[in-house]
Amino acid sequence: MSEATHPCLRCGACCAAFRVAFHWSETDAHPQGLTPSALTETLDPHRVVMRGTYGGASVRCEQLRGELARDAHCGIYPLRPSPCREVRPAWEDGAPSAQCDRARAVHGMAPLTPGDWAVAG
């Protein structure tokens, strides 16, 4: 499947539905960390969250670019933290994903189906 037809490059629902919390050592404040610490805020002594995902009525990671359900994508994709890397889109690997389905439902989007992964012809 080409990158242009990947359903996640249109969706963005997970980036606007969940708190993205992870250990501070994943940030560039640690020698092996990747995620820019300037894009996070402190959650507790050991964890940080991506800015915009801490909570409240409106959750949207500040690194989410584009419009949900149209052209949404991550502005720091190669540097994203483990919670983002671990989200599995429904049916990408032939299995459902309750997390993906919940995020899409929050934004009034239908769940992904196996057909969403068909190669555009």
Short mmCIF file of N, CA and C in Angstrom, two decimals:
data_model
loop_
_atom_site.label_atom_id
_atom_site.label_comp_id
_atom_site.label_asym_id
_atom_site.label_seq_id
_atom_site.Cartn_x
_atom_site.Cartn_y
_atom_site.Cartn_z
N MET A 1 0.84 -1.17 0.00
CA MET A 1 0.00 0.00 0.00
C MET A 1 0.88 1.24 0.00
N SER A 2 0.55 2.15 -0.84
CA SER A 2 1.35 3.38 -0.88
C SER A 2 1.02 4.25 0.33
N GLU A 3 1.97 5.10 0.67
CA GLU A 3 1.77 5.99 1.80
C GLU A 3 0.56 6.89 1.58
N ALA A 4 0.32 7.30 0.34
CA ALA A 4 -0.77 8.22 0.04
C ALA A 4 -2.14 7.60 0.30
N THR A 5 -2.27 6.27 0.26
CA THR A 5 -3.56 5.64 0.47
C THR A 5 -3.73 5.08 1.88
N HIS A 6 -2.74 5.22 2.73
CA HIS A 6 -2.82 4.70 4.10
C HIS A 6 -3.93 5.44 4.84
N PRO A 7 -4.91 4.71 5.40
CA PRO A 7 -6.03 5.36 6.09
C PRO A 7 -5.62 6.32 7.20
N CYS A 8 -4.51 6.09 7.87
CA CYS A 8 -4.09 6.99 8.95
C CYS A 8 -3.71 8.37 8.43
N LEU A 9 -3.34 8.47 7.17
CA LEU A 9 -2.96 9.77 6.62
C LEU A 9 -4.18 10.61 6.23
N ARG A 10 -5.34 10.08 6.49
CA ARG A 10 -6.58 10.86 6.33
C ARG A 10 -7.25 11.07 7.68
N CYS A 11 -7.00 10.19 8.64
CA CYS A 11 -7.79 10.10 9.87
C CYS A 11 -7.37 11.10 10.94
N GLY A 12 -6.37 10.77 11.74
CA GLY A 12 -5.91 11.62 12.84
C GLY A 12 -6.72 11.52 14.11
N ALA A 13 -7.72 10.65 14.14
CA ALA A 13 -8.62 10.57 15.31
C ALA A 13 -7.88 10.24 16.59
N CYS A 14 -6.92 9.33 16.55
CA CYS A 14 -6.21 8.95 17.79
C CYS A 14 -5.44 10.12 18.36
N CYS A 15 -4.97 11.01 17.51
CA CYS A 15 -4.19 12.18 17.96
C CYS A 15 -5.08 13.26 18.57
N ALA A 16 -6.39 13.09 18.43
CA ALA A 16 -7.33 14.06 18.96
C ALA A 16 -8.35 13.41 19.89
N ALA A 17 -7.95 12.28 20.50
CA ALA A 17 -8.88 11.57 21.39
C ALA A 17 -8.25 11.11 22.70
N PHE A 18 -6.93 10.88 22.71
CA PHE A 18 -6.30 10.26 23.87
C PHE A 18 -5.15 11.10 24.43
N ARG A 19 -4.94 10.97 25.74
CA ARG A 19 -3.75 11.56 26.35
C ARG A 19 -2.56 10.72 25.92
N VAL A 20 -1.48 11.37 25.52
CA VAL A 20 -0.26 10.68 25.11
C VAL A 20 0.78 10.87 26.20
N ALA A 21 0.82 9.92 27.14
CA ALA A 21 1.74 9.97 28.28
C ALA A 21 2.82 8.93 28.09
N PHE A 22 4.06 9.29 28.46
CA PHE A 22 5.18 8.36 28.31
C PHE A 22 6.32 8.79 29.23
N HIS A 23 7.27 7.89 29.44
CA HIS A 23 8.40 8.17 30.32
C HIS A 23 9.27 9.26 29.70
N TRP A 24 9.73 10.16 30.55
CA TRP A 24 10.54 11.31 30.07
C TRP A 24 11.78 10.87 29.31
N SER A 25 12.28 9.66 29.55
CA SER A 25 13.51 9.21 28.87
C SER A 25 13.31 9.02 27.37
N GLU A 26 12.08 9.06 26.90
CA GLU A 26 11.84 9.01 25.46
C GLU A 26 12.05 10.37 24.80
N THR A 27 12.24 11.41 25.61
CA THR A 27 12.46 12.74 25.04
C THR A 27 13.95 12.97 24.80
N ASP A 28 14.23 14.00 24.04
CA ASP A 28 15.62 14.32 23.73
C ASP A 28 16.40 14.87 24.93
N ALA A 29 15.74 14.97 26.10
CA ALA A 29 16.44 15.31 27.33
C ALA A 29 17.29 14.14 27.82
N HIS A 30 17.05 12.97 27.26
CA HIS A 30 17.81 11.76 27.57
C HIS A 30 18.68 11.44 26.34
N PRO A 31 19.89 10.93 26.53
CA PRO A 31 20.77 10.67 25.38
C PRO A 31 20.18 9.78 24.29
N GLN A 32 19.33 8.83 24.64
CA GLN A 32 18.74 7.96 23.62
C GLN A 32 17.31 8.38 23.24
N GLY A 33 16.81 9.46 23.82
CA GLY A 33 15.45 9.89 23.54
C GLY A 33 15.31 10.58 22.19
N LEU A 34 14.13 10.50 21.61
CA LEU A 34 13.88 11.09 20.29
C LEU A 34 12.89 12.25 20.31
N THR A 35 11.82 12.10 21.06
CA THR A 35 10.75 13.09 21.02
C THR A 35 11.24 14.41 21.62
N PRO A 36 11.08 15.52 20.90
CA PRO A 36 11.53 16.81 21.43
C PRO A 36 10.83 17.15 22.75
N SER A 37 11.61 17.35 23.79
CA SER A 37 11.03 17.66 25.10
C SER A 37 10.27 18.97 25.09
N ALA A 38 10.62 19.88 24.20
CA ALA A 38 9.91 21.16 24.11
C ALA A 38 8.46 20.98 23.68
N LEU A 39 8.13 19.80 23.14
CA LEU A 39 6.76 19.53 22.68
C LEU A 39 5.94 18.79 23.73
N THR A 40 6.51 18.67 24.94
CA THR A 40 5.83 17.93 26.01
C THR A 40 5.61 18.82 27.22
N GLU A 41 4.78 18.33 28.13
CA GLU A 41 4.62 18.97 29.43
C GLU A 41 4.63 17.88 30.49
N THR A 42 5.01 18.25 31.70
CA THR A 42 5.16 17.29 32.79
C THR A 42 3.80 16.78 33.26
N LEU A 43 3.73 15.46 33.41
CA LEU A 43 2.54 14.83 33.99
C LEU A 43 2.80 14.48 35.45
N ASP A 44 3.94 13.87 35.73
CA ASP A 44 4.36 13.53 37.09
C ASP A 44 5.89 13.44 37.07
N PRO A 45 6.54 13.07 38.17
CA PRO A 45 8.01 13.07 38.17
C PRO A 45 8.67 12.15 37.13
N HIS A 46 7.94 11.20 36.60
CA HIS A 46 8.53 10.26 35.65
C HIS A 46 7.95 10.34 34.24
N ARG A 47 6.78 10.94 34.11
CA ARG A 47 6.12 10.94 32.81
C ARG A 47 5.84 12.35 32.30
N VAL A 48 5.81 12.43 30.99
CA VAL A 48 5.43 13.65 30.29
C VAL A 48 4.27 13.31 29.36
N VAL A 49 3.62 14.34 28.85
CA VAL A 49 2.55 14.16 27.86
C VAL A 49 2.83 15.07 26.67
N MET A 50 2.38 14.64 25.51
CA MET A 50 2.48 15.52 24.35
C MET A 50 1.56 16.71 24.59
N ARG A 51 2.05 17.90 24.27
CA ARG A 51 1.25 19.11 24.44
C ARG A 51 -0.06 18.99 23.65
N GLY A 52 -1.12 19.38 24.31
CA GLY A 52 -2.45 19.33 23.69
C GLY A 52 -3.22 18.07 24.04
N THR A 53 -2.55 17.09 24.66
CA THR A 53 -3.24 15.83 24.97
C THR A 53 -3.48 15.63 26.45
N TYR A 54 -3.13 16.59 27.28
CA TYR A 54 -3.23 16.40 28.73
C TYR A 54 -4.65 16.12 29.18
N GLY A 55 -5.61 16.76 28.58
CA GLY A 55 -6.99 16.53 28.97
C GLY A 55 -7.85 17.74 28.74
N GLY A 56 -8.98 17.73 29.39
CA GLY A 56 -9.93 18.80 29.19
C GLY A 56 -10.95 18.43 28.14
N ALA A 57 -11.75 19.39 27.77
CA ALA A 57 -12.83 19.15 26.81
C ALA A 57 -12.30 18.92 25.40
N SER A 58 -11.16 19.49 25.10
CA SER A 58 -10.64 19.40 23.74
C SER A 58 -9.23 18.81 23.75
N VAL A 59 -9.12 17.56 23.32
CA VAL A 59 -7.82 16.90 23.23
C VAL A 59 -7.39 16.90 21.77
N ARG A 60 -6.23 17.47 21.52
CA ARG A 60 -5.66 17.44 20.17
C ARG A 60 -4.17 17.68 20.30
N CYS A 61 -3.39 16.69 19.93
CA CYS A 61 -1.95 16.84 19.99
C CYS A 61 -1.54 18.04 19.14
N GLU A 62 -0.66 18.86 19.69
CA GLU A 62 -0.21 20.04 18.94
C GLU A 62 0.57 19.68 17.69
N GLN A 63 1.02 18.44 17.59
CA GLN A 63 1.77 18.02 16.41
C GLN A 63 0.88 17.45 15.30
N LEU A 64 -0.41 17.35 15.55
CA LEU A 64 -1.34 16.88 14.53
C LEU A 64 -1.52 17.98 13.50
N ARG A 65 -1.26 17.66 12.27
CA ARG A 65 -1.38 18.61 11.16
C ARG A 65 -2.56 18.21 10.29
N GLY A 66 -3.15 19.17 9.63
CA GLY A 66 -4.24 18.91 8.71
C GLY A 66 -5.59 18.81 9.40
N GLU A 67 -6.56 18.36 8.65
CA GLU A 67 -7.94 18.27 9.11
C GLU A 67 -8.31 16.81 9.34
N LEU A 68 -8.93 16.54 10.49
CA LEU A 68 -9.38 15.18 10.80
C LEU A 68 -10.25 14.65 9.67
N ALA A 69 -10.09 13.36 9.39
CA ALA A 69 -10.87 12.63 8.39
C ALA A 69 -10.62 13.10 6.95
N ARG A 70 -9.66 13.99 6.77
CA ARG A 70 -9.37 14.46 5.41
C ARG A 70 -7.91 14.30 5.05
N ASP A 71 -7.03 14.97 5.80
CA ASP A 71 -5.60 14.94 5.45
C ASP A 71 -4.72 15.02 6.70
N ALA A 72 -5.20 14.46 7.80
CA ALA A 72 -4.48 14.56 9.08
C ALA A 72 -3.21 13.72 9.06
N HIS A 73 -2.18 14.25 9.71
CA HIS A 73 -0.91 13.52 9.80
C HIS A 73 -0.06 14.11 10.94
N CYS A 74 0.93 13.34 11.38
CA CYS A 74 1.80 13.74 12.48
C CYS A 74 2.93 14.63 11.97
N GLY A 75 3.12 15.75 12.66
CA GLY A 75 4.17 16.69 12.28
C GLY A 75 5.57 16.24 12.70
N ILE A 76 5.65 15.23 13.58
CA ILE A 76 6.96 14.73 14.04
C ILE A 76 7.02 13.21 13.90
N TYR A 77 6.39 12.66 12.91
CA TYR A 77 6.22 11.22 12.77
C TYR A 77 7.46 10.40 13.12
N PRO A 78 8.64 10.68 12.58
CA PRO A 78 9.80 9.85 12.92
C PRO A 78 10.25 9.99 14.38
N LEU A 79 9.80 11.04 15.05
CA LEU A 79 10.22 11.31 16.43
C LEU A 79 9.10 11.05 17.45
N ARG A 80 7.99 10.50 17.00
CA ARG A 80 6.84 10.29 17.89
C ARG A 80 7.19 9.31 19.00
N PRO A 81 6.54 9.45 20.17
CA PRO A 81 6.83 8.58 21.31
C PRO A 81 6.15 7.20 21.18
N SER A 82 6.50 6.31 22.09
CA SER A 82 6.00 4.93 22.05
C SER A 82 4.48 4.80 22.05
N PRO A 83 3.71 5.59 22.82
CA PRO A 83 2.26 5.40 22.75
C PRO A 83 1.72 5.59 21.33
N CYS A 84 2.30 6.51 20.60
CA CYS A 84 1.87 6.75 19.22
C CYS A 84 2.32 5.60 18.31
N ARG A 85 3.51 5.11 18.53
CA ARG A 85 4.01 3.99 17.73
C ARG A 85 3.22 2.72 17.98
N GLU A 86 2.66 2.59 19.18
CA GLU A 86 1.97 1.36 19.57
C GLU A 86 0.51 1.30 19.16
N VAL A 87 -0.09 2.42 18.80
CA VAL A 87 -1.49 2.39 18.35
C VAL A 87 -1.54 1.64 17.03
N ARG A 88 -2.42 0.66 16.98
CA ARG A 88 -2.58 -0.15 15.77
C ARG A 88 -3.89 0.21 15.10
N PRO A 89 -3.83 0.66 13.87
CA PRO A 89 -5.07 0.92 13.14
C PRO A 89 -5.86 -0.38 12.94
N ALA A 90 -7.16 -0.28 13.04
CA ALA A 90 -8.00 -1.46 12.84
C ALA A 90 -7.77 -2.05 11.46
N TRP A 91 -7.57 -3.34 11.45
CA TRP A 91 -7.45 -4.18 10.25
C TRP A 91 -6.17 -3.99 9.45
N GLU A 92 -5.25 -3.15 9.90
CA GLU A 92 -3.99 -2.98 9.16
C GLU A 92 -3.27 -4.32 9.06
N ASP A 93 -3.27 -5.06 10.16
CA ASP A 93 -2.60 -6.37 10.20
C ASP A 93 -3.62 -7.50 10.23
N GLY A 94 -4.84 -7.23 9.77
CA GLY A 94 -5.87 -8.26 9.73
C GLY A 94 -6.62 -8.44 11.03
N ALA A 95 -6.46 -7.52 11.99
CA ALA A 95 -7.14 -7.65 13.28
C ALA A 95 -7.84 -6.34 13.63
N PRO A 96 -8.94 -6.45 14.40
CA PRO A 96 -9.61 -5.22 14.84
C PRO A 96 -8.76 -4.47 15.86
N SER A 97 -9.10 -3.22 16.10
CA SER A 97 -8.42 -2.40 17.11
C SER A 97 -9.47 -1.58 17.83
N ALA A 98 -9.78 -1.98 19.07
CA ALA A 98 -10.77 -1.24 19.86
C ALA A 98 -10.33 0.20 20.08
N GLN A 99 -9.03 0.43 20.26
CA GLN A 99 -8.52 1.78 20.48
C GLN A 99 -8.77 2.65 19.25
N CYS A 100 -8.48 2.14 18.08
CA CYS A 100 -8.73 2.86 16.84
C CYS A 100 -10.22 3.15 16.68
N ASP A 101 -11.04 2.12 16.90
CA ASP A 101 -12.48 2.29 16.77
C ASP A 101 -13.01 3.36 17.72
N ARG A 102 -12.54 3.36 18.99
CA ARG A 102 -12.99 4.36 19.97
C ARG A 102 -12.60 5.77 19.54
N ALA A 103 -11.38 5.94 19.07
CA ALA A 103 -10.92 7.27 18.65
C ALA A 103 -11.76 7.78 17.49
N ARG A 104 -12.01 6.93 16.53
CA ARG A 104 -12.81 7.34 15.38
C ARG A 104 -14.23 7.69 15.80
N ALA A 105 -14.81 6.90 16.73
CA ALA A 105 -16.17 7.15 17.19
C ALA A 105 -16.28 8.51 17.89
N VAL A 106 -15.25 8.91 18.64
CA VAL A 106 -15.25 10.20 19.32
C VAL A 106 -15.49 11.34 18.33
N HIS A 107 -15.02 11.14 17.11
CA HIS A 107 -15.13 12.19 16.08
C HIS A 107 -16.19 11.89 15.03
N GLY A 108 -17.08 10.94 15.35
CA GLY A 108 -18.19 10.63 14.45
C GLY A 108 -17.78 9.91 13.18
N MET A 109 -16.62 9.27 13.22
CA MET A 109 -16.13 8.54 12.04
C MET A 109 -16.47 7.06 12.18
N ALA A 110 -16.83 6.43 11.09
CA ALA A 110 -17.10 4.99 11.09
C ALA A 110 -15.80 4.23 11.34
N PRO A 111 -15.89 3.05 11.94
CA PRO A 111 -14.68 2.25 12.14
C PRO A 111 -14.08 1.85 10.80
N LEU A 112 -12.76 1.64 10.81
CA LEU A 112 -12.11 1.12 9.61
C LEU A 112 -12.58 -0.30 9.37
N THR A 113 -12.53 -0.73 8.13
CA THR A 113 -12.88 -2.09 7.75
C THR A 113 -11.72 -2.68 6.97
N PRO A 114 -11.71 -3.99 6.77
CA PRO A 114 -10.65 -4.57 5.93
C PRO A 114 -10.60 -3.93 4.54
N GLY A 115 -11.73 -3.50 4.03
CA GLY A 115 -11.77 -2.86 2.71
C GLY A 115 -11.02 -1.54 2.63
N ASP A 116 -10.84 -0.88 3.78
CA ASP A 116 -10.10 0.37 3.79
C ASP A 116 -8.63 0.18 3.47
N TRP A 117 -8.17 -1.07 3.54
CA TRP A 117 -6.77 -1.37 3.29
C TRP A 117 -6.52 -1.88 1.87
N ALA A 118 -7.55 -1.88 1.04
CA ALA A 118 -7.37 -2.31 -0.34
C ALA A 118 -6.49 -1.31 -1.07
N VAL A 119 -5.61 -1.82 -1.89
CA VAL A 119 -4.71 -0.97 -2.67
C VAL A 119 -5.53 -0.20 -3.69
N ALA A 120 -5.34 1.10 -3.70
CA ALA A 120 -6.06 1.93 -4.68
C ALA A 120 -5.63 1.54 -6.09
N GLY A 121 -6.59 1.36 -6.92
CA GLY A 121 -6.30 0.90 -8.26
C GLY A 121 -6.56 1.93 -9.22
#
